[in-house]
C-alpha cells in the first residue's frame, strides 16, 4: 500500500513522538502471543493507538516491515537478558553454567506468569515462515546468531576453547528455544528448568 505525498505529509504532522516505537512494541507483543500469521496490521494500529496511515508512513512495506522491526526489538530484549545474566556470572555468581540455568529459570517464570502465551516471537515467526526467502526468516536467523555470539563470547572469556565455545553456545540457544516451546505446550516450567540444569552441568564439564 502506498500513500500520496499529501497523505504522508498529513500523517507526519499527526504522528506524535513515540508512535513508531509504540507500533514496534505492540507488534512484538502480538507476534509473541499470536504469531506472525495471526497478527493483522489493523490490530497493530488499533492497539498501538495509531492510525493505519501512520503505520504505513513508518513502515511502507506493510505488515512484514513492521514484523521485522518488532522481531529485531524482541531479539534485543532477549540479548539484554543474556548479557546481564552472563555478566553477573563473571561477578562471582557461579560462573556461566549457573548463569545459563538462571536465564532458563527466568524464562520459565515469565512464561508461567503470562499464562503460557508469551513465548519467543522469533521462534514463532521463524516456524511460520519456514521455506520462504523472506526478511522474516533473515531477521530470525540474525537473532539466533546474535544470541549464540553473546553466549560464545562469555564461554570463551571463561577459558573454553573457541571451537567448543561456539558449539556449546549453539547448543545452549537451541536447547532454550526448544524447551520454551515444550514448556508452553505442556504448561509447565519444568522443561525450561530441566534444560537449565542440564546445560549448567554440560558447561561445567568444561571446567568453568
PDB file of C-alpha atoms in Angstrom:
ATOM      1  CA  UNK A   1       0.000   0.000   0.000  1.00  0.00           C
ATOM      2  CA  UNK A   2       1.325   3.437  -0.871  1.00  0.00           C
ATOM      3  CA  UNK A   3       0.237   6.931   0.037  1.00  0.00           C
ATOM      4  CA  UNK A   4       0.243  10.207  -1.847  1.00  0.00           C
ATOM      5  CA  UNK A   5       2.734  12.880  -0.858  1.00  0.00           C
ATOM      6  CA  UNK A   6      -0.116  14.860   0.681  1.00  0.00           C
ATOM      7  CA  UNK A   7      -1.193  11.838   2.726  1.00  0.00           C
ATOM      8  CA  UNK A   8       2.307  11.220   4.022  1.00  0.00           C
ATOM      9  CA  UNK A   9       2.697  14.872   4.983  1.00  0.00           C
ATOM     10  CA  UNK A  10      -0.568  14.764   6.911  1.00  0.00           C
ATOM     11  CA  UNK A  11       0.455  11.616   8.760  1.00  0.00           C
ATOM     12  CA  UNK A  12       3.818  13.127   9.625  1.00  0.00           C
ATOM     13  CA  UNK A  13       2.058  16.055  11.286  1.00  0.00           C
ATOM     14  CA  UNK A  14      -0.404  13.858  13.174  1.00  0.00           C
ATOM     15  CA  UNK A  15       2.070  11.220  14.321  1.00  0.00           C
ATOM     16  CA  UNK A  16       3.087  12.019  17.902  1.00  0.00           C
ATOM     17  CA  UNK A  17       6.614  11.378  19.171  1.00  0.00           C
ATOM     18  CA  UNK A  18       6.956   7.724  20.077  1.00  0.00           C
ATOM     19  CA  UNK A  19       4.346   6.483  17.606  1.00  0.00           C
ATOM     20  CA  UNK A  20       6.848   4.330  15.742  1.00  0.00           C
ATOM     21  CA  UNK A  21       8.129   2.861  18.989  1.00  0.00           C
ATOM     22  CA  UNK A  22       4.596   2.059  20.153  1.00  0.00           C
ATOM     23  CA  UNK A  23       3.858   0.286  16.891  1.00  0.00           C
ATOM     24  CA  UNK A  24       7.021  -1.797  17.196  1.00  0.00           C
ATOM     25  CA  UNK A  25       6.445  -2.758  20.844  1.00  0.00           C
ATOM     26  CA  UNK A  26       2.782  -3.629  20.278  1.00  0.00           C
ATOM     27  CA  UNK A  27       3.633  -5.682  17.190  1.00  0.00           C
ATOM     28  CA  UNK A  28       6.323  -7.545  19.136  1.00  0.00           C
ATOM     29  CA  UNK A  29       3.855  -8.453  21.886  1.00  0.00           C
ATOM     30  CA  UNK A  30       1.142  -9.510  19.442  1.00  0.00           C
ATOM     31  CA  UNK A  31       3.529 -11.702  17.441  1.00  0.00           C
ATOM     32  CA  UNK A  32       4.717 -13.186  20.710  1.00  0.00           C
ATOM     33  CA  UNK A  33       1.165 -14.173  21.637  1.00  0.00           C
ATOM     34  CA  UNK A  34      -0.496 -14.778  18.271  1.00  0.00           C
ATOM     35  CA  UNK A  35       2.332 -15.482  15.857  1.00  0.00           C
ATOM     36  CA  UNK A  36       3.117 -13.576  12.683  1.00  0.00           C
ATOM     37  CA  UNK A  37       0.293 -15.065  10.622  1.00  0.00           C
ATOM     38  CA  UNK A  38      -2.310 -14.402  13.317  1.00  0.00           C
ATOM     39  CA  UNK A  39      -1.362 -10.747  13.753  1.00  0.00           C
ATOM     40  CA  UNK A  40      -3.002  -8.203  11.452  1.00  0.00           C
ATOM     41  CA  UNK A  41      -1.908  -4.707  10.563  1.00  0.00           C
ATOM     42  CA  UNK A  42      -5.253  -3.246  11.674  1.00  0.00           C
ATOM     43  CA  UNK A  43      -4.943  -4.849  15.092  1.00  0.00           C
ATOM     44  CA  UNK A  44      -1.404  -3.499  15.450  1.00  0.00           C
ATOM     45  CA  UNK A  45      -2.601   0.006  14.606  1.00  0.00           C
ATOM     46  CA  UNK A  46      -5.572  -0.179  16.985  1.00  0.00           C
ATOM     47  CA  UNK A  47      -3.602  -1.478  19.974  1.00  0.00           C
ATOM     48  CA  UNK A  48      -0.760   0.967  19.341  1.00  0.00           C
ATOM     49  CA  UNK A  49      -3.284   3.815  19.314  1.00  0.00           C
ATOM     50  CA  UNK A  50      -2.113   4.754  15.818  1.00  0.00           C
ATOM     51  CA  UNK A  51      -3.848   5.254  12.500  1.00  0.00           C
ATOM     52  CA  UNK A  52      -3.297   2.848   9.639  1.00  0.00           C
ATOM     53  CA  UNK A  53      -1.817   5.796   7.781  1.00  0.00           C
ATOM     54  CA  UNK A  54       0.873   6.306  10.404  1.00  0.00           C
ATOM     55  CA  UNK A  55       1.718   2.600  10.380  1.00  0.00           C
ATOM     56  CA  UNK A  56       2.274   2.738   6.619  1.00  0.00           C
ATOM     57  CA  UNK A  57       4.116   6.038   6.966  1.00  0.00           C
ATOM     58  CA  UNK A  58       6.699   4.485   9.261  1.00  0.00           C
ATOM     59  CA  UNK A  59       6.588   1.077   7.561  1.00  0.00           C
ATOM     60  CA  UNK A  60       5.860   1.440   3.829  1.00  0.00           C
ATOM     61  CA  UNK A  61       6.499  -2.295   3.457  1.00  0.00           C
ATOM     62  CA  UNK A  62       3.388  -3.041   5.497  1.00  0.00           C
ATOM     63  CA  UNK A  63       2.992  -5.954   7.875  1.00  0.00           C
ATOM     64  CA  UNK A  64       6.275  -7.665   7.015  1.00  0.00           C
ATOM     65  CA  UNK A  65       8.241  -4.453   7.599  1.00  0.00           C
ATOM     66  CA  UNK A  66       6.528  -3.939  10.971  1.00  0.00           C
ATOM     67  CA  UNK A  67       7.250  -7.554  11.898  1.00  0.00           C
ATOM     68  CA  UNK A  68      10.934  -7.244  11.001  1.00  0.00           C
ATOM     69  CA  UNK A  69      11.283  -4.222  13.287  1.00  0.00           C
ATOM     70  CA  UNK A  70       9.281  -5.944  16.025  1.00  0.00           C
ATOM     71  CA  UNK A  71      11.367  -9.122  15.843  1.00  0.00           C
ATOM     72  CA  UNK A  72      14.578  -7.091  15.970  1.00  0.00           C
ATOM     73  CA  UNK A  73      13.224  -5.375  19.086  1.00  0.00           C
ATOM     74  CA  UNK A  74      12.337  -8.725  20.693  1.00  0.00           C
ATOM     75  CA  UNK A  75      15.728 -10.164  19.766  1.00  0.00           C
ATOM     76  CA  UNK A  76      17.475  -7.305  21.537  1.00  0.00           C
ATOM     77  CA  UNK A  77      15.296  -7.793  24.626  1.00  0.00           C
ATOM     78  CA  UNK A  78      16.457 -11.387  24.963  1.00  0.00           C
ATOM     79  CA  UNK A  79      20.025 -10.377  24.118  1.00  0.00           C
ATOM     80  CA  UNK A  80      19.917  -7.956  27.057  1.00  0.00           C
ATOM     81  CA  UNK A  81      18.715 -10.747  29.354  1.00  0.00           C
ATOM     82  CA  UNK A  82      21.601 -12.956  28.210  1.00  0.00           C
ATOM     83  CA  UNK A  83      24.180 -10.192  28.581  1.00  0.00           C
ATOM     84  CA  UNK A  84      23.010  -9.270  32.069  1.00  0.00           C
ATOM     85  CA  UNK A  85      22.816 -12.890  33.218  1.00  0.00           C
ATOM     86  CA  UNK A  86      26.206 -13.823  31.836  1.00  0.00           C
ATOM     87  CA  UNK A  87      27.820 -10.644  33.130  1.00  0.00           C
ATOM     88  CA  UNK A  88      26.553 -11.490  36.614  1.00  0.00           C
ATOM     89  CA  UNK A  89      28.243 -14.867  36.251  1.00  0.00           C
ATOM     90  CA  UNK A  90      31.539 -13.052  35.961  1.00  0.00           C
ATOM     91  CA  UNK A  91      30.908 -11.321  39.293  1.00  0.00           C
ATOM     92  CA  UNK A  92      31.165 -14.400  41.468  1.00  0.00           C
ATOM     93  CA  UNK A  93      27.660 -15.801  40.959  1.00  0.00           C
ATOM     94  CA  UNK A  94      28.573 -19.328  39.965  1.00  0.00           C
ATOM     95  CA  UNK A  95      30.091 -18.997  36.525  1.00  0.00           C
ATOM     96  CA  UNK A  96      28.494 -19.242  33.051  1.00  0.00           C
ATOM     97  CA  UNK A  97      26.793 -22.590  33.710  1.00  0.00           C
ATOM     98  CA  UNK A  98      24.894 -21.195  36.694  1.00  0.00           C
ATOM     99  CA  UNK A  99      24.072 -18.089  34.660  1.00  0.00           C
ATOM    100  CA  UNK A 100      22.512 -20.158  31.868  1.00  0.00           C
ATOM    101  CA  UNK A 101      20.456 -22.033  34.467  1.00  0.00           C
ATOM    102  CA  UNK A 102      19.229 -18.730  35.929  1.00  0.00           C
ATOM    103  CA  UNK A 103      18.270 -17.474  32.455  1.00  0.00           C
ATOM    104  CA  UNK A 104      16.243 -20.634  31.882  1.00  0.00           C
ATOM    105  CA  UNK A 105      14.505 -20.161  35.235  1.00  0.00           C
ATOM    106  CA  UNK A 106      13.684 -16.521  34.403  1.00  0.00           C
ATOM    107  CA  UNK A 107      12.154 -17.610  31.100  1.00  0.00           C
ATOM    108  CA  UNK A 108      10.127 -20.300  32.906  1.00  0.00           C
ATOM    109  CA  UNK A 109       8.706 -17.862  35.450  1.00  0.00           C
ATOM    110  CA  UNK A 110       7.885 -15.232  32.817  1.00  0.00           C
ATOM    111  CA  UNK A 111       6.144 -17.825  30.671  1.00  0.00           C
ATOM    112  CA  UNK A 112       4.043 -19.096  33.576  1.00  0.00           C
ATOM    113  CA  UNK A 113       3.117 -15.573  34.657  1.00  0.00           C
ATOM    114  CA  UNK A 114       1.921 -14.814  31.120  1.00  0.00           C
ATOM    115  CA  UNK A 115      -0.479 -17.748  31.230  1.00  0.00           C
ATOM    116  CA  UNK A 116       1.813 -19.734  28.905  1.00  0.00           C
ATOM    117  CA  UNK A 117       1.213 -17.393  25.967  1.00  0.00           C
ATOM    118  CA  UNK A 118       4.299 -15.165  25.888  1.00  0.00           C
ATOM    119  CA  UNK A 119       6.760 -17.470  24.176  1.00  0.00           C
ATOM    120  CA  UNK A 120       9.575 -16.490  21.879  1.00  0.00           C
ATOM    121  CA  UNK A 121       8.271 -14.363  18.969  1.00  0.00           C
ATOM    122  CA  UNK A 122      11.404 -15.120  16.967  1.00  0.00           C
ATOM    123  CA  UNK A 123      10.773 -18.854  17.131  1.00  0.00           C
ATOM    124  CA  UNK A 124       7.074 -18.402  16.351  1.00  0.00           C
ATOM    125  CA  UNK A 125       7.709 -16.236  13.301  1.00  0.00           C
ATOM    126  CA  UNK A 126      10.560 -18.421  12.072  1.00  0.00           C
ATOM    127  CA  UNK A 127       8.437 -21.576  12.167  1.00  0.00           C
ATOM    128  CA  UNK A 128       5.508 -19.867  10.438  1.00  0.00           C
ATOM    129  CA  UNK A 129       7.675 -18.680   7.539  1.00  0.00           C
ATOM    130  CA  UNK A 130       9.857 -21.752   7.027  1.00  0.00           C
ATOM    131  CA  UNK A 131      10.685 -22.406   3.376  1.00  0.00           C
ATOM    132  CA  UNK A 132      10.348 -18.762   2.380  1.00  0.00           C
ATOM    133  CA  UNK A 133      13.120 -16.435   1.292  1.00  0.00           C
ATOM    134  CA  UNK A 134      11.805 -13.572   3.357  1.00  0.00           C
ATOM    135  CA  UNK A 135      13.033 -10.754   5.542  1.00  0.00           C
ATOM    136  CA  UNK A 136      11.263 -12.503   8.420  1.00  0.00           C
ATOM    137  CA  UNK A 137      13.492 -15.550   8.014  1.00  0.00           C
ATOM    138  CA  UNK A 138      16.578 -13.392   7.732  1.00  0.00           C
ATOM    139  CA  UNK A 139      15.877 -11.364  10.868  1.00  0.00           C
ATOM    140  CA  UNK A 140      15.107 -14.551  12.824  1.00  0.00           C
ATOM    141  CA  UNK A 141      18.379 -16.136  11.687  1.00  0.00           C
ATOM    142  CA  UNK A 142      20.261 -12.985  12.665  1.00  0.00           C
ATOM    143  CA  UNK A 143      18.629 -13.036  16.100  1.00  0.00           C
ATOM    144  CA  UNK A 144      19.672 -16.625  16.746  1.00  0.00           C
ATOM    145  CA  UNK A 145      23.243 -15.965  15.602  1.00  0.00           C
ATOM    146  CA  UNK A 146      23.396 -12.854  17.760  1.00  0.00           C
ATOM    147  CA  UNK A 147      22.287 -14.760  20.870  1.00  0.00           C
ATOM    148  CA  UNK A 148      24.783 -17.507  20.127  1.00  0.00           C
ATOM    149  CA  UNK A 149      27.606 -14.970  19.830  1.00  0.00           C
ATOM    150  CA  UNK A 150      26.767 -13.485  23.241  1.00  0.00           C
ATOM    151  CA  UNK A 151      26.983 -16.914  24.891  1.00  0.00           C
ATOM    152  CA  UNK A 152      30.034 -17.902  22.846  1.00  0.00           C
ATOM    153  CA  UNK A 153      31.966 -14.798  23.877  1.00  0.00           C
ATOM    154  CA  UNK A 154      31.211 -15.364  27.559  1.00  0.00           C
ATOM    155  CA  UNK A 155      32.243 -19.022  27.372  1.00  0.00           C
ATOM    156  CA  UNK A 156      35.434 -18.158  25.520  1.00  0.00           C
ATOM    157  CA  UNK A 157      36.207 -15.497  28.131  1.00  0.00           C
ATOM    158  CA  UNK A 158      35.822 -18.194  30.803  1.00  0.00           C
ATOM    159  CA  UNK A 159      38.582 -20.195  29.138  1.00  0.00           C
ATOM    160  CA  UNK A 160      36.708 -22.593  26.849  1.00  0.00           C
ATOM    161  CA  UNK A 161      38.452 -23.236  23.520  1.00  0.00           C
ATOM    162  CA  UNK A 162      36.947 -21.219  20.624  1.00  0.00           C
ATOM    163  CA  UNK A 163      35.542 -24.197  18.688  1.00  0.00           C
ATOM    164  CA  UNK A 164      33.997 -25.686  21.824  1.00  0.00           C
ATOM    165  CA  UNK A 165      32.619 -22.306  22.896  1.00  0.00           C
ATOM    166  CA  UNK A 166      30.933 -21.855  19.522  1.00  0.00           C
ATOM    167  CA  UNK A 167      29.313 -25.308  19.501  1.00  0.00           C
ATOM    168  CA  UNK A 168      28.327 -25.069  23.150  1.00  0.00           C
ATOM    169  CA  UNK A 169      26.700 -21.676  22.538  1.00  0.00           C
ATOM    170  CA  UNK A 170      24.670 -23.147  19.674  1.00  0.00           C
ATOM    171  CA  UNK A 171      23.591 -25.956  21.996  1.00  0.00           C
ATOM    172  CA  UNK A 172      22.566 -23.520  24.745  1.00  0.00           C
ATOM    173  CA  UNK A 173      20.401 -21.368  22.484  1.00  0.00           C
ATOM    174  CA  UNK A 174      18.860 -24.317  20.611  1.00  0.00           C
ATOM    175  CA  UNK A 175      18.027 -26.060  23.870  1.00  0.00           C
ATOM    176  CA  UNK A 176      16.467 -22.983  25.482  1.00  0.00           C
ATOM    177  CA  UNK A 177      14.363 -22.257  22.402  1.00  0.00           C
ATOM    178  CA  UNK A 178      13.105 -25.831  22.184  1.00  0.00           C
ATOM    179  CA  UNK A 179      12.475 -26.059  25.916  1.00  0.00           C
ATOM    180  CA  UNK A 180      10.419 -22.866  25.836  1.00  0.00           C
ATOM    181  CA  UNK A 181       8.100 -24.302  23.181  1.00  0.00           C
ATOM    182  CA  UNK A 182       7.788 -27.543  25.167  1.00  0.00           C
ATOM    183  CA  UNK A 183       7.018 -25.580  28.335  1.00  0.00           C
ATOM    184  CA  UNK A 184       4.247 -23.701  26.528  1.00  0.00           C
ATOM    185  CA  UNK A 185       2.674 -26.870  25.160  1.00  0.00           C
ATOM    186  CA  UNK A 186       2.867 -28.719  28.489  1.00  0.00           C
ATOM    187  CA  UNK A 187       2.001 -25.609  30.511  1.00  0.00           C
ATOM    188  CA  UNK A 188       4.819 -26.380  32.890  1.00  0.00           C
ATOM    189  CA  UNK A 189       8.031 -24.644  33.958  1.00  0.00           C
ATOM    190  CA  UNK A 190       9.851 -27.953  34.212  1.00  0.00           C
ATOM    191  CA  UNK A 191      11.048 -28.297  30.581  1.00  0.00           C
ATOM    192  CA  UNK A 192      12.895 -24.983  30.892  1.00  0.00           C
ATOM    193  CA  UNK A 193      14.138 -25.649  34.398  1.00  0.00           C
ATOM    194  CA  UNK A 194      15.360 -29.131  33.438  1.00  0.00           C
ATOM    195  CA  UNK A 195      17.054 -27.705  30.354  1.00  0.00           C
ATOM    196  CA  UNK A 196      18.768 -25.102  32.530  1.00  0.00           C
ATOM    197  CA  UNK A 197      20.052 -27.706  34.972  1.00  0.00           C
ATOM    198  CA  UNK A 198      21.401 -29.950  32.236  1.00  0.00           C
ATOM    199  CA  UNK A 199      23.015 -27.074  30.355  1.00  0.00           C
ATOM    200  CA  UNK A 200      24.708 -25.968  33.574  1.00  0.00           C
ATOM    201  CA  UNK A 201      26.092 -29.474  34.009  1.00  0.00           C
ATOM    202  CA  UNK A 202      27.254 -29.521  30.398  1.00  0.00           C
ATOM    203  CA  UNK A 203      29.052 -26.218  30.734  1.00  0.00           C
ATOM    204  CA  UNK A 204      30.545 -27.474  33.989  1.00  0.00           C
ATOM    205  CA  UNK A 205      32.221 -30.386  32.195  1.00  0.00           C
ATOM    206  CA  UNK A 206      34.499 -27.814  30.563  1.00  0.00           C
ATOM    207  CA  UNK A 207      35.779 -26.797  33.981  1.00  0.00           C
ATOM    208  CA  UNK A 208      34.111 -23.373  34.187  1.00  0.00           C
TER     209      UNK A 208
END
